[in-house]
Amino acid sequence: MVRKKLDSRIRTLLERSVVTGQRSMLVLVGDHGKDQVPNLHQLLSRTSVKARPKVLWCYKKELGFSTHRMKRMKKIKRDKARGLSKGTLGNDEDQSADNFELFISSTDINWCYYRDTHRVLGSTVGVLVLQDFEAITPNLMARTIETVEGGGLVIFLMRTVKSLKQLYSMSMDVHSRYRTEQSGDVVPRFNERFILSLGKCTNCLVCDDELNVLPLSKSALRRLGDDGNSIQKGDAGEVLTRKSKEDVELEELKESLSDTPHVGVLVDLAKTLDQARAVLTFLEACSEKTSRSTVALTAARGRGKSAAIGLCLSGAISFGYSTICVTAPEPENLVAVFDFV
């Protein structure tokens, strides 16, 4: 198998996203894009000093491969009996197939239909894979991307096209409900706006199924430079970033509350200034131990509301509360909340 050097801009994008706590996005155009998911997952695992990231894989109806371990083992045995065992020929397709099977068996992957994505609200993953672009809607996209943690990776798998402008006129599944006898044509405005917005996103790279960077990601390419060297790095190769005003205020708030019992430890776990202020407001209401105050927390999806509520529940327990009621549309939506209790 011929090894190919990875474009340094992809590695730099993931490193910068991990350091800054921002999500990065990769759009893989090609029929073999799924074979690059294990490589990107391994690259993200090396970049972040944490456990192997969990994966959420969303699709329409069929994956194109089996996720059942016993079925894969039977298929391998059949291939060996026929002399078609993968990896015996030594070509690229066999090696990538072995790599993909190892990735499936050794990684915590949540396989989810698009119609069941309401069950993943409130959960947290490190890598999100969105397959079958024709079935995606703006609401589905926002619902699934909000499950990715800061520094995580979002991967879009698209089929091979001669030009990305072909996606402008792609017939989406949602268009069928708007077609009537009087108006049979639907203008896919979302497709064109989405593809054009990818060029303006500084954390998005569009690549083919061999991880060659395509020139569509103009803003990201200008920020990363031609060879990925425009990002400042230290002597050990780590990405250097400047602290923002909010980061400085967050550190000052954590330092001022470090000696406060029950509160300082919980506020120290907050990742953003808004999250720290929300936790502090909730804990102040809990410390009063009266039913006169009501606190409501609203924010966009994926901003850390579930984590903040989990920290507040821990604080309420430390203040002596014994009866706490938690409600949600689905039980799976509370996974992130109880991770912090």
Coordinates of C-alpha atoms in Angstrom, one line a residue:
M1 CA 0.0 0.0 0.0
V2 CA 1.4 3.4 -1.0
R3 CA 1.4 5.8 1.9
K4 CA 0.5 9.4 1.1
K5 CA 1.5 12.4 3.1
L6 CA -1.5 14.2 4.7
D7 CA -2.0 17.9 3.8
S8 CA -0.7 19.9 6.7
R9 CA -3.6 22.3 6.5
I10 CA -6.0 19.5 7.7
R11 CA -3.8 18.7 10.7
T12 CA -3.4 22.4 11.5
L13 CA -7.2 23.0 11.3
L14 CA -7.9 20.2 13.8
E15 CA -5.1 21.3 16.2
R16 CA -6.4 24.9 16.2
S17 CA -10.0 23.8 16.7
V18 CA -9.0 21.7 19.7
V19 CA -7.0 24.5 21.3
T20 CA -9.7 27.2 20.7
G21 CA -12.6 24.8 21.6
Q22 CA -14.3 25.4 18.2
R23 CA -15.8 22.8 16.0
S24 CA -14.1 22.0 12.7
M25 CA -15.9 20.8 9.6
L26 CA -14.7 18.6 6.7
V27 CA -16.7 18.0 3.5
L28 CA -15.6 14.9 1.7
V29 CA -16.7 14.7 -1.9
G30 CA -16.4 11.2 -3.4
D31 CA -17.8 7.7 -3.2
H32 CA -15.0 6.5 -1.0
G33 CA -15.2 9.3 1.6
K34 CA -16.2 6.9 4.4
D35 CA -12.8 5.2 4.1
Q36 CA -11.2 8.4 5.4
V37 CA -13.3 8.6 8.5
P38 CA -11.0 6.3 10.5
N39 CA -8.0 8.3 9.5
L40 CA -9.6 11.6 10.6
H41 CA -10.8 10.0 13.8
Q42 CA -7.3 8.8 14.6
L43 CA -5.8 12.2 13.8
L44 CA -8.3 13.9 16.2
S45 CA -7.5 11.3 18.9
R46 CA -3.8 12.2 18.7
T47 CA -4.5 15.9 18.7
S48 CA -6.7 16.0 21.8
V49 CA -5.3 14.6 25.1
K50 CA -8.5 12.7 26.0
A51 CA -10.1 9.3 25.5
R52 CA -11.0 8.2 22.0
P53 CA -13.8 10.5 20.8
K54 CA -17.3 9.0 20.5
V55 CA -18.8 9.0 17.0
L56 CA -22.4 9.8 15.9
W57 CA -23.1 8.4 12.4
C58 CA -26.4 9.7 10.9
Y59 CA -27.8 8.3 7.7
K60 CA -31.1 8.0 5.8
K61 CA -31.9 4.3 5.3
E62 CA -28.8 2.2 4.3
L63 CA -25.2 2.6 5.4
G64 CA -23.8 0.6 2.5
F65 CA -22.0 -1.7 5.0
S66 CA -22.9 -3.9 7.9
T67 CA -22.4 -2.7 11.5
H68 CA -23.2 -6.1 13.0
R69 CA -20.1 -7.9 14.2
M70 CA -21.3 -11.4 13.6
K71 CA -22.4 -10.6 10.0
R72 CA -19.0 -9.1 9.3
M73 CA -17.2 -12.2 10.7
K74 CA -19.4 -14.5 8.5
K75 CA -18.6 -12.3 5.4
I76 CA -14.8 -12.5 6.2
K77 CA -15.1 -16.3 6.5
R78 CA -17.0 -16.6 3.2
D79 CA -14.3 -14.4 1.5
K80 CA -11.5 -16.6 2.9
A81 CA -13.3 -19.7 1.7
R82 CA -13.5 -18.2 -1.8
G83 CA -10.0 -16.9 -1.7
L84 CA -11.2 -13.4 -1.7
S85 CA -10.0 -12.5 1.8
K86 CA -9.4 -8.8 2.2
G87 CA -5.8 -7.8 2.7
T88 CA -4.4 -10.8 0.9
L89 CA -4.0 -8.9 -2.3
G90 CA -2.3 -6.0 -0.7
N91 CA -3.9 -3.3 -2.7
D92 CA -5.3 0.0 -1.5
E93 CA -8.9 -1.0 -1.4
D94 CA -8.3 -4.1 0.7
Q95 CA -6.1 -2.2 3.2
S96 CA -8.7 0.6 3.6
A97 CA -11.4 -2.0 4.1
D98 CA -9.4 -3.7 6.9
N99 CA -8.8 -0.3 8.4
F100 CA -12.5 0.6 8.3
E101 CA -13.5 -2.8 9.9
L102 CA -11.0 -2.2 12.7
F103 CA -12.4 1.3 13.2
I104 CA -16.0 0.0 13.5
S105 CA -15.1 -2.8 16.0
S106 CA -12.9 -0.6 18.3
T107 CA -14.8 2.7 18.4
D108 CA -17.9 3.7 20.3
I109 CA -20.2 4.6 17.4
N110 CA -23.9 5.5 17.7
W111 CA -25.7 4.7 14.4
C112 CA -28.8 6.8 14.0
Y113 CA -31.4 7.3 11.3
Y114 CA -32.2 10.9 10.4
R115 CA -35.8 10.4 11.5
D116 CA -34.6 9.4 15.0
T117 CA -32.2 12.3 15.6
H118 CA -34.5 13.8 18.2
R119 CA -33.2 11.1 20.5
V120 CA -29.6 12.4 20.4
L121 CA -30.5 15.9 21.7
G122 CA -28.6 16.6 24.9
S123 CA -25.8 14.0 24.2
T124 CA -22.2 14.8 23.5
V125 CA -19.9 13.3 20.9
G126 CA -16.4 14.0 19.5
V127 CA -17.1 13.2 15.8
L128 CA -20.2 13.6 13.7
V129 CA -20.6 11.9 10.4
L130 CA -23.5 13.0 8.1
Q131 CA -24.2 10.7 5.2
D132 CA -26.8 10.9 2.5
F133 CA -26.8 14.7 1.8
E134 CA -30.1 14.6 -0.1
A135 CA -31.9 13.7 3.2
I136 CA -30.5 16.6 5.2
T137 CA -32.6 19.6 6.2
P138 CA -31.4 22.7 8.1
N139 CA -33.2 21.6 11.3
L140 CA -31.6 18.1 11.1
M141 CA -28.2 19.7 10.5
A142 CA -28.5 22.0 13.5
R143 CA -29.9 19.3 15.7
T144 CA -27.0 16.9 15.1
I145 CA -24.1 19.4 15.0
E146 CA -25.1 20.7 18.4
T147 CA -24.1 17.3 19.9
V148 CA -20.5 17.8 18.9
E149 CA -18.3 19.0 21.7
G150 CA -15.9 22.0 21.4
G151 CA -12.9 21.0 19.4
G152 CA -14.9 18.2 17.8
L153 CA -15.1 17.3 14.1
V154 CA -18.1 17.4 11.7
I155 CA -17.8 15.3 8.5
F156 CA -20.1 15.5 5.5
L157 CA -20.0 12.6 3.1
M158 CA -21.1 13.6 -0.4
R159 CA -21.2 11.6 -3.6
T160 CA -18.8 12.2 -6.5
V161 CA -19.7 15.2 -8.6
K162 CA -18.0 16.8 -11.6
S163 CA -18.6 20.2 -10.2
L164 CA -19.9 21.4 -6.8
K165 CA -22.4 23.5 -8.7
Q166 CA -24.3 20.2 -9.4
L167 CA -25.3 20.3 -5.8
Y168 CA -27.2 23.5 -6.4
S169 CA -29.9 21.7 -8.4
M170 CA -29.8 18.4 -6.4
S171 CA -33.3 17.1 -5.6
M172 CA -33.7 16.8 -1.9
D173 CA -36.1 14.5 -0.1
V174 CA -37.9 17.4 1.6
H175 CA -38.9 18.8 -1.8
S176 CA -41.4 16.1 -2.4
R177 CA -43.8 17.5 0.2
Y178 CA -43.9 20.9 -1.6
R179 CA -44.6 19.6 -5.1
T180 CA -48.2 20.0 -6.1
E181 CA -50.1 19.7 -9.4
Q182 CA -50.0 23.4 -9.9
S183 CA -46.3 23.9 -8.9
G184 CA -44.2 21.0 -9.8
D185 CA -40.8 22.7 -9.7
V186 CA -39.0 23.5 -6.4
V187 CA -36.0 25.8 -6.4
P188 CA -33.4 24.3 -4.0
R189 CA -32.2 27.6 -2.5
F190 CA -30.8 25.9 0.6
N191 CA -28.3 23.9 -1.4
E192 CA -26.7 26.9 -3.0
R193 CA -26.6 29.0 0.2
F194 CA -25.1 26.1 2.1
I195 CA -22.4 25.4 -0.4
L196 CA -21.6 29.1 -0.7
S197 CA -21.5 29.5 3.1
L198 CA -18.8 26.7 3.3
G199 CA -16.5 29.0 1.4
K200 CA -16.9 31.7 4.0
C201 CA -16.5 29.4 7.0
T202 CA -13.0 29.7 8.5
N203 CA -13.1 26.3 10.2
C204 CA -14.3 24.3 7.1
L205 CA -12.2 22.5 4.5
V206 CA -13.7 20.8 1.4
C207 CA -11.6 17.7 0.3
D208 CA -12.0 14.8 -2.1
D209 CA -12.1 11.2 -0.9
E210 CA -8.3 11.1 -0.9
L211 CA -8.1 14.2 1.5
N212 CA -6.8 16.5 -1.2
V213 CA -8.0 20.0 -0.3
L214 CA -10.3 21.6 -2.9
P215 CA -10.1 25.4 -3.5
L216 CA -13.7 26.0 -2.4
S217 CA -12.8 26.8 1.2
K218 CA -11.4 30.2 0.5
S219 CA -11.6 31.7 4.0
A220 CA -10.1 28.7 5.7
L221 CA -7.3 28.5 3.1
R222 CA -6.4 32.2 3.6
R223 CA -6.3 31.7 7.3
L224 CA -4.3 28.4 7.2
G225 CA -2.0 29.6 4.4
D226 CA -0.8 27.7 1.4
D227 CA 1.1 25.2 3.5
G228 CA -0.6 25.5 6.9
N229 CA 2.3 27.6 8.3
S230 CA 0.4 30.8 8.8
I231 CA -0.8 29.5 12.2
Q232 CA 1.7 30.4 15.0
K233 CA 3.2 27.3 16.7
G234 CA 5.5 26.9 19.7
D235 CA 8.8 25.0 19.9
A236 CA 7.0 21.7 20.6
G237 CA 4.7 22.2 17.6
E238 CA 1.6 23.3 19.6
V239 CA -0.7 25.9 18.3
L240 CA -0.4 29.3 19.9
T241 CA -3.5 31.4 20.4
R242 CA -4.2 34.7 22.0
K243 CA -6.6 35.0 25.0
S244 CA -9.7 36.9 24.3
K245 CA -11.3 39.4 26.7
E246 CA -13.9 36.8 27.7
D247 CA -11.1 34.3 28.5
V248 CA -9.4 36.8 30.8
E249 CA -12.7 37.6 32.6
L250 CA -13.4 33.8 33.0
E251 CA -10.1 33.2 34.6
E252 CA -10.6 36.2 36.9
L253 CA -14.0 34.9 37.9
K254 CA -12.7 31.4 38.6
E255 CA -9.8 32.8 40.7
S256 CA -12.1 35.0 42.7
L257 CA -14.4 32.0 43.6
S258 CA -11.7 29.5 44.1
D259 CA -12.0 29.6 47.9
T260 CA -15.8 29.6 48.0
P261 CA -17.2 26.3 49.2
H262 CA -19.6 24.3 46.9
V263 CA -19.3 27.1 44.2
G264 CA -15.7 27.5 43.3
V265 CA -15.2 23.9 42.3
L266 CA -18.3 23.9 40.0
V267 CA -17.6 27.2 38.4
D268 CA -14.0 26.1 37.7
L269 CA -15.5 23.4 35.3
A270 CA -17.2 26.0 33.1
K271 CA -15.8 26.4 29.6
T272 CA -17.1 29.8 28.7
L273 CA -17.9 33.0 30.6
D274 CA -21.6 32.8 29.9
Q275 CA -21.7 29.2 31.2
A276 CA -19.9 30.3 34.4
R277 CA -22.3 33.1 35.0
A278 CA -25.3 30.8 34.4
V279 CA -23.9 28.3 36.9
L280 CA -23.2 31.0 39.4
T281 CA -26.8 32.4 39.0
F282 CA -28.3 29.0 39.6
L283 CA -26.2 28.3 42.6
E284 CA -27.2 31.7 44.1
A285 CA -30.8 30.8 43.7
C286 CA -30.2 27.3 45.3
S287 CA -28.4 28.9 48.3
E288 CA -31.5 31.0 49.1
K289 CA -33.5 27.8 49.7
T290 CA -36.8 29.6 49.0
S291 CA -39.5 29.1 46.4
R292 CA -39.7 32.7 45.5
S293 CA -37.1 32.8 42.7
T294 CA -37.3 31.3 39.3
V295 CA -34.3 31.1 36.9
A296 CA -34.7 30.4 33.2
L297 CA -31.7 29.6 31.0
T298 CA -32.1 30.1 27.2
A299 CA -29.3 29.8 24.6
A300 CA -28.8 28.4 21.1
R301 CA -28.3 24.7 20.5
G302 CA -24.9 23.3 21.4
R303 CA -23.9 26.1 23.8
G304 CA -23.6 24.0 27.0
K305 CA -27.0 24.3 28.6
S306 CA -27.1 20.6 29.6
A307 CA -23.7 20.7 31.1
A308 CA -24.6 23.9 33.1
I309 CA -27.8 22.3 34.4
G310 CA -25.8 19.2 35.4
L311 CA -23.3 21.3 37.4
C312 CA -26.2 23.2 39.0
L313 CA -27.8 19.9 40.1
S314 CA -24.5 18.9 41.7
G315 CA -24.5 22.2 43.5
A316 CA -28.1 21.8 44.7
I317 CA -27.3 18.3 46.1
S318 CA -24.3 19.8 48.0
F319 CA -26.7 22.5 49.4
G320 CA -28.9 19.8 50.9
Y321 CA -31.6 19.4 48.3
S322 CA -33.0 15.9 48.4
T323 CA -35.9 16.0 45.9
I324 CA -35.1 17.3 42.4
C325 CA -37.3 16.8 39.3
V326 CA -35.8 16.7 35.8
T327 CA -38.0 16.5 32.7
A328 CA -37.1 16.1 29.0
P329 CA -38.9 15.1 25.8
E330 CA -36.8 11.9 25.6
P331 CA -34.7 10.1 28.3
E332 CA -31.7 10.1 26.0
N333 CA -31.7 13.9 26.1
L334 CA -30.5 13.9 29.7
V335 CA -27.3 12.0 29.1
A336 CA -25.1 15.1 29.2
V337 CA -27.0 16.4 32.3
F338 CA -26.3 13.4 34.4
D339 CA -22.7 13.1 33.2
F340 CA -22.0 16.1 35.5
V341 CA -24.1 15.0 38.5

